[in-house]
Short mmCIF file of C-alpha atoms and ligand atoms in Angstrom, two decimals:
data_model
loop_
_atom_site.label_atom_id
_atom_site.label_comp_id
_atom_site.label_asym_id
_atom_site.label_seq_id
_atom_site.Cartn_x
_atom_site.Cartn_y
_atom_site.Cartn_z
CA MET A 1 -20.59 79.95 35.39
CA LEU A 2 -18.00 80.13 38.17
CA GLN A 3 -16.78 76.82 39.47
CA TYR A 4 -16.82 78.01 43.10
CA GLN A 5 -20.02 79.60 44.32
CA ARG A 6 -21.46 80.05 47.77
CA PRO A 7 -23.69 77.17 48.88
CA THR A 8 -27.39 77.52 48.05
CA GLY A 9 -29.22 79.52 50.69
CA THR A 10 -26.16 81.34 52.06
CA LEU A 11 -25.24 85.01 51.75
CA ASP A 12 -22.06 87.06 51.45
CA THR A 13 -22.37 90.25 53.47
CA LEU A 14 -20.21 92.71 51.56
CA PRO A 15 -18.46 95.72 53.13
CA GLU A 16 -21.12 98.13 51.86
CA ASP A 17 -23.81 96.30 53.85
CA GLN A 18 -21.92 96.05 57.13
CA HIS A 19 -23.26 99.32 58.48
CA TYR A 20 -26.77 97.85 58.56
CA TRP A 21 -25.49 94.93 60.57
CA ASP A 22 -23.46 97.11 62.94
CA HIS A 23 -26.47 99.33 63.48
CA VAL A 24 -28.95 96.53 64.17
CA ARG A 25 -26.56 94.65 66.47
CA ALA A 26 -25.74 97.83 68.38
CA ARG A 27 -29.44 98.67 68.83
CA ALA A 28 -30.26 95.13 69.95
CA ARG A 29 -27.34 95.03 72.39
CA HIS A 30 -28.29 98.41 73.80
CA LEU A 31 -31.92 97.41 74.37
CA ALA A 32 -30.89 94.08 75.90
CA GLU A 33 -28.51 95.75 78.31
CA LEU A 34 -31.13 98.36 79.25
CA ALA A 35 -33.29 95.45 80.44
CA GLY A 36 -30.45 93.74 82.33
CA PHE A 37 -29.70 90.97 79.82
CA GLU A 38 -26.19 89.53 79.87
CA ARG A 39 -24.49 88.05 76.84
CA ILE A 40 -23.91 84.33 76.50
CA ASP A 41 -22.17 82.57 73.60
CA VAL A 42 -22.83 78.89 73.02
CA PRO A 43 -21.30 76.57 70.39
CA VAL A 44 -22.39 76.69 66.78
CA PHE A 45 -22.77 72.90 66.92
CA GLU A 46 -24.17 70.70 69.66
CA ALA A 47 -24.99 67.04 70.12
CA THR A 48 -27.85 66.16 67.75
CA GLU A 49 -29.70 64.61 70.67
CA LEU A 50 -29.99 68.02 72.38
CA PHE A 51 -32.09 69.41 69.53
CA ALA A 52 -34.00 66.17 68.98
CA ARG A 53 -35.07 66.17 72.66
CA GLY A 54 -35.37 69.91 73.13
CA ILE A 55 -37.13 70.96 69.93
CA GLY A 56 -38.85 67.61 69.49
CA THR A 57 -38.83 64.89 66.84
CA GLY A 58 -41.86 65.33 64.63
CA THR A 59 -41.15 69.03 64.10
CA ASP A 60 -40.03 70.26 60.69
CA VAL A 61 -36.88 71.72 62.19
CA VAL A 62 -35.72 68.39 63.63
CA ASP A 63 -37.06 66.06 60.96
CA LYS A 64 -36.28 68.01 57.82
CA GLU A 65 -34.08 71.01 58.43
CA MET A 66 -31.10 70.10 60.58
CA TYR A 67 -27.52 70.05 59.31
CA THR A 68 -26.39 66.88 61.03
CA PHE A 69 -23.05 65.17 60.63
CA THR A 70 -20.81 62.60 62.24
CA ASP A 71 -17.38 63.94 63.18
CA LYS A 72 -14.14 62.00 62.94
CA GLY A 73 -14.63 60.73 66.48
CA GLY A 74 -18.01 59.26 65.55
CA HIS A 75 -20.08 61.89 67.44
CA GLN A 76 -23.47 62.87 66.02
CA LEU A 77 -23.47 66.68 65.86
CA THR A 78 -25.83 69.30 64.45
CA LEU A 79 -25.28 72.92 63.43
CA ARG A 80 -27.65 74.82 65.70
CA PRO A 81 -31.02 75.49 64.06
CA GLU A 82 -31.89 77.91 66.91
CA PHE A 83 -30.42 79.14 70.19
CA THR A 84 -32.82 78.19 72.94
CA ALA A 85 -31.88 74.52 73.34
CA GLY A 86 -28.16 75.39 73.51
CA VAL A 87 -28.71 78.26 75.95
CA VAL A 88 -30.82 76.09 78.25
CA ARG A 89 -28.19 73.32 78.00
CA ALA A 90 -25.51 75.87 79.02
CA TYR A 91 -27.74 77.14 81.85
CA ILE A 92 -28.00 73.63 83.28
CA GLU A 93 -24.43 72.51 82.56
CA ASN A 94 -22.85 75.62 84.11
CA GLY A 95 -25.18 75.64 87.11
CA LEU A 96 -26.49 79.11 86.21
CA TYR A 97 -29.71 78.27 88.07
CA VAL A 98 -27.89 78.95 91.37
CA ARG A 99 -27.38 82.59 90.40
CA PRO A 100 -30.02 85.17 91.32
CA GLN A 101 -33.09 84.38 89.20
CA PRO A 102 -34.46 85.26 86.81
CA LEU A 103 -31.39 85.18 84.64
CA LYS A 104 -31.59 87.20 81.45
CA LEU A 105 -29.34 86.07 78.62
CA TYR A 106 -28.89 87.25 75.05
CA SER A 107 -26.89 85.93 72.09
CA PHE A 108 -26.08 86.73 68.49
CA GLY A 109 -24.93 84.35 65.84
CA PRO A 110 -25.47 82.14 62.83
CA THR A 111 -28.15 79.46 62.81
CA PHE A 112 -28.65 76.79 60.17
CA ARG A 113 -31.72 75.19 58.69
CA TYR A 114 -32.09 73.18 55.52
CA ASP A 115 -34.98 75.39 54.45
CA ARG A 116 -36.28 76.05 50.92
CA PRO A 117 -34.34 79.21 50.03
CA GLN A 118 -36.15 82.30 48.79
CA ALA A 119 -36.09 86.01 49.58
CA GLY A 120 -35.80 86.29 53.36
CA ARG A 121 -35.33 82.57 53.84
CA TYR A 122 -31.83 81.19 53.96
CA ARG A 123 -30.00 78.08 55.08
CA GLN A 124 -27.56 80.08 57.16
CA PHE A 125 -29.14 83.07 58.88
CA THR A 126 -28.37 85.19 61.91
CA GLN A 127 -30.39 85.45 65.07
CA PHE A 128 -30.50 87.84 67.98
CA ASN A 129 -31.85 85.70 70.77
CA ALA A 130 -32.99 86.68 74.27
CA GLU A 131 -34.20 84.49 77.12
CA ILE A 132 -35.49 85.15 80.64
CA LEU A 133 -34.90 81.99 82.68
CA GLY A 134 -36.38 81.22 86.08
CA GLU A 135 -39.48 83.44 85.95
CA GLN A 136 -43.13 82.66 85.38
CA ASP A 137 -44.59 86.16 85.74
CA PRO A 138 -46.33 87.24 82.50
CA ALA A 139 -44.51 90.54 83.02
CA ALA A 140 -41.39 88.66 81.86
CA ASP A 141 -43.20 87.68 78.63
CA VAL A 142 -44.07 91.31 78.13
CA GLU A 143 -40.51 92.39 78.80
CA VAL A 144 -39.05 90.34 75.95
CA MET A 145 -41.92 91.38 73.70
CA ALA A 146 -41.50 95.07 74.53
CA MET A 147 -37.77 94.78 73.86
CA VAL A 148 -38.17 93.43 70.33
CA TRP A 149 -40.97 95.90 69.67
CA ASP A 150 -38.59 98.72 70.62
CA LEU A 151 -35.95 97.25 68.35
CA TYR A 152 -38.29 97.33 65.32
CA ASP A 153 -39.79 100.66 66.28
CA GLY A 154 -36.35 102.28 66.67
CA LEU A 155 -35.31 100.91 63.28
CA GLY A 156 -38.22 102.63 61.56
CA PHE A 157 -40.69 99.74 61.18
CA ARG A 158 -44.29 100.86 60.83
CA ASP A 159 -47.64 99.32 61.71
CA LEU A 160 -46.16 97.00 64.30
CA GLU A 161 -48.39 94.35 65.80
CA PHE A 162 -47.83 91.09 67.61
CA GLN A 163 -49.54 87.88 66.56
CA LEU A 164 -50.44 86.32 69.89
CA ASN A 165 -51.76 83.01 71.14
CA SER A 166 -51.44 80.60 74.04
CA THR A 167 -50.59 76.94 73.59
CA GLY A 168 -51.47 76.00 77.16
CA CYS A 169 -49.54 73.70 79.44
CA PRO A 170 -49.28 69.95 80.08
CA ARG A 171 -52.41 70.25 82.20
CA CYS A 172 -54.75 71.70 79.58
CA ARG A 173 -53.08 70.62 76.35
CA PRO A 174 -54.27 66.99 76.33
CA GLY A 175 -57.88 68.17 76.71
CA TYR A 176 -57.57 70.63 73.85
CA LEU A 177 -55.80 68.11 71.62
CA ALA A 178 -58.63 65.65 72.20
CA VAL A 179 -61.16 68.27 71.10
CA LEU A 180 -59.02 69.24 68.13
CA LYS A 181 -58.55 65.64 67.03
CA ALA A 182 -62.25 64.92 67.39
CA TYR A 183 -63.00 67.92 65.19
CA TYR A 184 -60.42 66.81 62.62
CA ALA A 185 -61.79 63.26 62.67
CA GLU A 186 -65.02 64.70 61.26
CA HIS A 187 -63.09 66.43 58.47
CA ILE A 188 -60.47 63.80 57.75
CA GLY A 189 -61.48 63.56 54.08
CA GLU A 190 -60.97 67.29 53.54
CA ILE A 191 -57.41 67.74 54.79
CA CYS A 192 -54.04 67.24 53.18
CA GLU A 193 -51.75 64.24 53.45
CA ASP A 194 -49.30 66.15 55.69
CA CYS A 195 -52.01 67.10 58.17
CA ARG A 196 -53.13 63.51 58.44
CA ARG A 197 -49.59 62.71 59.52
CA ARG A 198 -49.40 65.76 61.79
CA LEU A 199 -52.49 64.59 63.66
CA GLU A 200 -50.41 61.59 64.77
CA HIS A 201 -47.11 63.29 65.69
CA SER A 202 -47.65 67.00 66.33
CA PRO A 203 -51.38 67.69 66.12
CA LEU A 204 -51.12 71.41 67.01
CA ARG A 205 -49.23 71.91 63.75
CA VAL A 206 -52.36 71.24 61.68
CA LEU A 207 -53.44 74.78 62.60
CA ASP A 208 -50.31 76.09 60.89
CA CYS A 209 -50.85 74.26 57.56
CA LYS A 210 -50.52 76.39 54.43
CA ALA A 211 -52.28 73.97 52.02
CA ASP A 212 -55.35 75.53 50.36
CA GLN A 213 -57.59 72.53 50.99
CA CYS A 214 -56.98 72.74 54.77
CA GLN A 215 -57.92 76.40 55.14
CA PRO A 216 -61.70 75.97 55.62
CA VAL A 217 -61.07 73.19 58.15
CA ILE A 218 -58.62 75.36 60.10
CA ALA A 219 -61.06 78.27 60.04
CA GLY A 220 -63.69 76.15 61.81
CA ALA A 221 -61.28 74.51 64.28
CA PRO A 222 -61.79 74.93 68.04
CA HIS A 223 -59.63 77.59 69.68
CA PHE A 224 -57.04 76.71 72.29
CA LEU A 225 -57.95 79.87 74.21
CA ASP A 226 -61.38 78.35 74.92
CA HIS A 227 -59.77 75.29 76.49
CA LEU A 228 -57.01 76.74 78.69
CA CYS A 229 -56.81 75.75 82.36
CA ASP A 230 -57.35 78.45 84.98
CA GLU A 231 -53.64 79.11 85.42
CA CYS A 232 -53.04 79.53 81.67
CA THR A 233 -56.17 81.68 81.31
CA GLU A 234 -54.96 83.93 84.09
CA HIS A 235 -51.47 84.15 82.60
CA PHE A 236 -52.85 85.03 79.19
CA GLY A 237 -55.23 87.60 80.66
CA ALA A 238 -52.45 89.33 82.57
CA LEU A 239 -50.22 89.28 79.50
CA ARG A 240 -52.92 91.04 77.48
CA GLU A 241 -53.45 93.63 80.21
CA TYR A 242 -49.72 94.38 80.37
CA LEU A 243 -49.47 94.66 76.59
CA ASP A 244 -52.40 97.09 76.61
CA LEU A 245 -50.83 99.02 79.46
CA LEU A 246 -47.59 99.45 77.52
CA ASP A 247 -49.43 100.14 74.29
CA ARG A 248 -47.89 97.26 72.36
CA ARG A 249 -50.51 96.26 69.81
CA TYR A 250 -51.39 92.62 69.26
CA THR A 251 -53.93 90.55 67.48
CA ILE A 252 -55.09 87.19 68.75
CA ASN A 253 -54.17 84.55 66.21
CA HIS A 254 -55.77 81.21 67.02
CA ARG A 255 -53.68 79.50 64.36
CA LEU A 256 -50.34 80.58 65.79
CA VAL A 257 -48.70 77.49 67.29
CA ARG A 258 -45.08 77.86 66.11
CA GLY A 259 -42.88 75.10 64.83
CA LEU A 260 -41.07 73.97 67.95
CA ASP A 261 -42.50 71.55 70.49
CA TYR A 262 -41.22 73.17 73.66
CA TYR A 263 -43.60 76.12 73.82
CA THR A 264 -46.09 76.44 76.68
CA LYS A 265 -48.55 79.27 77.31
CA THR A 266 -47.48 82.38 75.37
CA VAL A 267 -46.51 82.20 71.71
CA PHE A 268 -46.00 85.29 69.58
CA GLU A 269 -44.56 86.56 66.33
CA VAL A 270 -44.11 89.93 64.68
CA TRP A 271 -44.85 90.06 60.98
CA ALA A 272 -43.61 92.72 58.64
CA ALA A 273 -44.54 93.72 55.13
CA GLY A 274 -41.84 93.93 52.47
CA ILE A 275 -40.28 90.49 52.72
CA GLY A 276 -42.73 88.48 50.67
CA ALA A 277 -44.27 85.39 52.15
CA GLN A 278 -41.62 85.17 54.87
CA ALA A 279 -43.34 87.69 57.03
CA ALA A 280 -42.11 86.77 60.53
CA VAL A 281 -39.29 88.97 61.71
CA CYS A 282 -39.27 87.38 65.14
CA GLY A 283 -40.87 84.56 67.03
CA GLY A 284 -40.91 83.52 70.61
CA GLY A 285 -42.81 82.40 73.60
CA ARG A 286 -42.75 80.65 76.91
CA TYR A 287 -41.15 77.24 77.41
CA ASP A 288 -41.69 76.31 81.04
CA GLY A 289 -40.91 72.62 80.55
CA LEU A 290 -37.74 72.72 78.48
CA ALA A 291 -35.14 72.74 81.27
CA GLU A 292 -36.68 69.61 82.75
CA ILE A 293 -36.81 67.90 79.36
CA LEU A 294 -33.04 68.52 79.25
CA ASP A 295 -32.58 67.00 82.75
CA GLY A 296 -32.34 70.37 84.51
CA PRO A 297 -34.33 71.78 87.41
CA PRO A 298 -37.88 73.06 86.80
CA THR A 299 -37.30 76.48 85.22
CA PRO A 300 -40.13 78.58 83.80
CA ALA A 301 -38.73 80.66 80.95
CA VAL A 302 -39.64 82.89 78.04
CA GLY A 303 -37.62 84.00 75.03
CA VAL A 304 -37.53 85.45 71.56
CA ALA A 305 -35.52 84.91 68.39
CA VAL A 306 -35.11 87.74 65.91
CA GLY A 307 -33.91 87.08 62.35
CA LEU A 308 -31.46 89.79 61.39
CA GLU A 309 -31.40 89.21 57.62
CA ARG A 310 -35.13 89.83 57.46
CA ILE A 311 -34.81 93.01 59.52
CA ILE A 312 -32.20 94.31 57.12
CA LEU A 313 -34.38 93.46 54.10
CA VAL A 314 -37.20 95.49 55.64
CA MET A 315 -34.87 98.37 56.50
CA LYS A 316 -33.70 98.52 52.89
CA ASP A 317 -37.27 98.33 51.70
CA LEU A 318 -38.22 101.23 53.97
CA ASP A 319 -35.10 103.21 53.03
CA VAL A 320 -34.09 103.49 56.67
CA ASP A 321 -31.15 105.83 57.01
CA VAL A 322 -28.17 104.19 58.72
CA PRO A 323 -24.90 105.96 59.48
CA PRO A 324 -22.23 104.65 57.08
CA THR A 325 -19.20 102.77 58.36
CA PRO A 326 -16.43 105.37 58.60
CA THR A 327 -13.44 105.03 56.26
CA PRO A 328 -10.05 106.77 56.59
CA SER A 329 -10.09 110.46 55.83
CA VAL A 330 -6.35 110.85 55.24
CA PHE A 331 -4.32 109.59 52.28
CA LEU A 332 -0.52 109.51 52.35
CA ALA A 333 1.04 110.15 48.92
CA HIS A 334 4.79 110.06 48.45
CA LEU A 335 7.45 110.58 45.79
CA GLY A 336 10.77 108.76 46.17
CA PRO A 337 11.99 106.11 48.61
CA GLN A 338 12.93 108.51 51.38
CA ALA A 339 9.51 110.11 51.39
CA LYS A 340 7.97 106.62 51.53
CA TRP A 341 10.04 105.78 54.66
CA GLU A 342 8.97 109.01 56.27
CA GLU A 343 5.33 108.27 55.45
CA LEU A 344 5.48 104.73 56.76
CA ARG A 345 6.63 106.28 60.05
CA LEU A 346 3.90 108.89 59.79
CA MET A 347 1.30 106.18 59.10
CA ASP A 348 2.41 104.39 62.24
CA ALA A 349 2.25 107.59 64.33
CA LEU A 350 -1.24 108.37 62.97
CA ARG A 351 -2.50 104.90 63.94
CA GLN A 352 -1.06 105.36 67.45
CA ALA A 353 -2.91 108.66 67.65
CA GLY A 354 -6.12 107.01 66.45
CA VAL A 355 -6.24 108.74 63.06
CA ALA A 356 -7.30 106.41 60.22
CA ALA A 357 -5.21 106.77 57.08
CA TRP A 358 -4.50 105.05 53.77
CA ILE A 359 -0.94 104.91 52.48
CA ALA A 360 -0.17 104.71 48.76
CA PHE A 361 1.39 101.40 47.79
CA GLY A 362 3.99 101.01 45.03
CA GLU A 363 6.03 103.73 43.37
CA ARG A 364 3.70 105.89 41.30
CA GLY A 365 3.42 109.36 39.93
CA LEU A 366 1.61 112.00 41.99
CA ARG A 367 -1.30 112.16 39.57
CA SER A 368 -2.10 108.47 40.00
CA GLN A 369 -1.85 108.76 43.79
CA LEU A 370 -4.16 111.77 43.88
CA ARG A 371 -6.63 109.90 41.73
CA GLU A 372 -6.66 107.09 44.28
CA ALA A 373 -7.07 109.57 47.15
CA ASP A 374 -10.02 111.07 45.32
CA LYS A 375 -11.65 107.68 44.74
CA ARG A 376 -11.25 106.80 48.38
CA GLY A 377 -13.09 109.97 49.28
CA VAL A 378 -10.55 111.27 51.82
CA ARG A 379 -10.63 114.75 53.26
CA TYR A 380 -6.84 115.35 53.26
CA THR A 381 -3.98 114.05 51.16
CA ILE A 382 -0.47 114.42 52.57
CA ILE A 383 2.12 114.86 49.86
CA LEU A 384 5.78 114.25 50.62
CA GLY A 385 8.56 114.58 48.02
CA GLU A 386 12.19 115.65 48.03
CA ASP A 387 11.35 119.35 48.31
CA GLU A 388 9.07 118.80 51.29
CA LEU A 389 11.65 116.63 53.05
CA ALA A 390 14.35 119.27 52.52
CA ALA A 391 12.06 121.94 54.01
CA GLY A 392 10.81 119.72 56.88
CA LEU A 393 7.23 120.39 55.72
CA ALA A 394 4.46 118.24 54.32
CA THR A 395 2.06 119.54 51.70
CA VAL A 396 -1.48 118.98 52.94
CA ARG A 397 -4.15 119.05 50.25
CA ASP A 398 -7.70 119.74 51.34
CA MET A 399 -9.53 117.55 48.81
CA LYS A 400 -12.84 119.34 49.19
CA ALA A 401 -11.58 122.90 48.94
CA GLY A 402 -8.79 121.98 46.49
CA GLU A 403 -6.37 124.09 48.56
CA GLN A 404 -2.90 123.18 49.81
CA VAL A 405 -0.97 124.29 52.89
CA GLY A 406 2.44 123.41 54.32
CA VAL A 407 2.49 121.80 57.76
CA LYS A 408 5.70 121.11 59.73
CA LEU A 409 6.40 117.38 59.75
CA GLY A 410 6.68 117.39 63.55
CA ASP A 411 3.23 118.97 63.89
CA LEU A 412 1.42 116.86 61.32
CA VAL A 413 -0.07 114.21 63.59
CA GLU A 414 -1.55 116.82 65.95
CA TRP A 415 -2.70 118.96 63.02
CA LEU A 416 -4.61 116.03 61.47
CA LYS A 417 -5.90 114.77 64.79
CA ALA A 418 -7.47 118.15 65.43
CA ARG A 419 -9.26 118.07 62.06
CA VAL A 420 -10.51 114.52 61.34
P1 LIG B 1 -38.46 80.61 64.33
O1 LIG B 1 -37.87 80.01 65.56
O2 LIG B 1 -38.60 79.66 63.20
O3 LIG B 1 -39.68 81.41 64.57
O4 LIG B 1 -37.36 81.67 63.84
C1 LIG B 1 -37.17 82.86 64.54
C2 LIG B 1 -36.86 83.95 63.57
O5 LIG B 1 -35.69 83.61 62.82
C3 LIG B 1 -37.93 84.15 62.49
O6 LIG B 1 -38.92 85.02 62.93
C4 LIG B 1 -37.14 84.74 61.37
O7 LIG B 1 -36.95 86.12 61.58
C5 LIG B 1 -35.82 84.06 61.49
N1 LIG B 1 -35.73 82.90 60.58
C6 LIG B 1 -36.21 81.66 60.76
N2 LIG B 1 -35.91 80.86 59.72
C7 LIG B 1 -35.23 81.63 58.84
C8 LIG B 1 -34.61 81.39 57.58
N3 LIG B 1 -34.62 80.18 57.00
N4 LIG B 1 -33.98 82.43 56.97
C9 LIG B 1 -33.94 83.65 57.54
N5 LIG B 1 -34.48 83.93 58.74
C10 LIG B 1 -35.11 82.94 59.39
#
């Protein structure tokens, strides 16, 4: 047992996995920019109060999952468990609401939740996050949904489908909650301890309960969609029409309420097979009230958070082909100190010319250097020894063909540049 191990629920991403990450980030960035999203980076930690107000006390994220600490100055800080609260804070603090609206912002980065680790569920994970701020048109909801759909589709995911619901607005929510609570009051003896507590603090969350004993009660629960106000009904209807129009499949899921308090109207997730019980590869929705909760101007908004680790698990499961990260295709082997000097200069000239190369370290025999070149999988090995220096030529070994040619030292950079 090693004394030093990575903390529970964290991952090392080794070099051989980086190409998946590069590929997914590049695809996400490309799709975001196609839709006019601009990048924003916000701190990895924020004042604890921001998340407590924004996400809401009573949610699992705030009550159970935050990495909170007091710094040396006595400030209460929290490693971000999600992006939206920080992005909306930055939107207000930097006065971004005076720019032409809507403003479309995307981010990438680590997020932290004290979750129960298992396959696809970590305590540090990476999100691609996108928000459209300052727009209430359901077409904006569809735009973020279509973007993540295209991300999954382009990465080779099959059988895509949104889980879709509406969680209403401050006008219709109290009415629905009253109906829901009345229904639960009749079944209070049948539900779990947690749900009894949820009914007090975050009643919508009872619909999300995984406990076996609660399933029949949830199945008979009234649907929010039957209790939406006219505005929310209209929004949801238009959203469905637009999704149909763009051929993005969805299924209405009356139990989908999501874990964060700030959602209004649209909530959605995409589930994927191949990552066990942790099926959601993204989640999002509309949060028209959040900016005001954080003392900003009224700002209707919609966003999505995509978990990148889960995407990569699915890609591996589906055997998605991803171009490998390129490695140098030239190896510089040398015999004797003078040849080494010449090759250090050559290495430098190759880098200036944009040609990636390895140089042999230490003083070794040619056989050992060629073995290294072979292991590194290069196309060409340059061999310089006393004879080559005297003739002003380098021996260039084509590692695939096993053939060698002499190339004038002065021409070598151009010769290699033309071939790799
Ligand atoms: P949420 O806001 O909880 O819906 O999270 C948004 C997305 O982040 C989810 O759909 C997952 O893809 C990802 N995610 C959330 N929690 C975790 C976790 N503990 N480990 C890995 N990915 C996560």
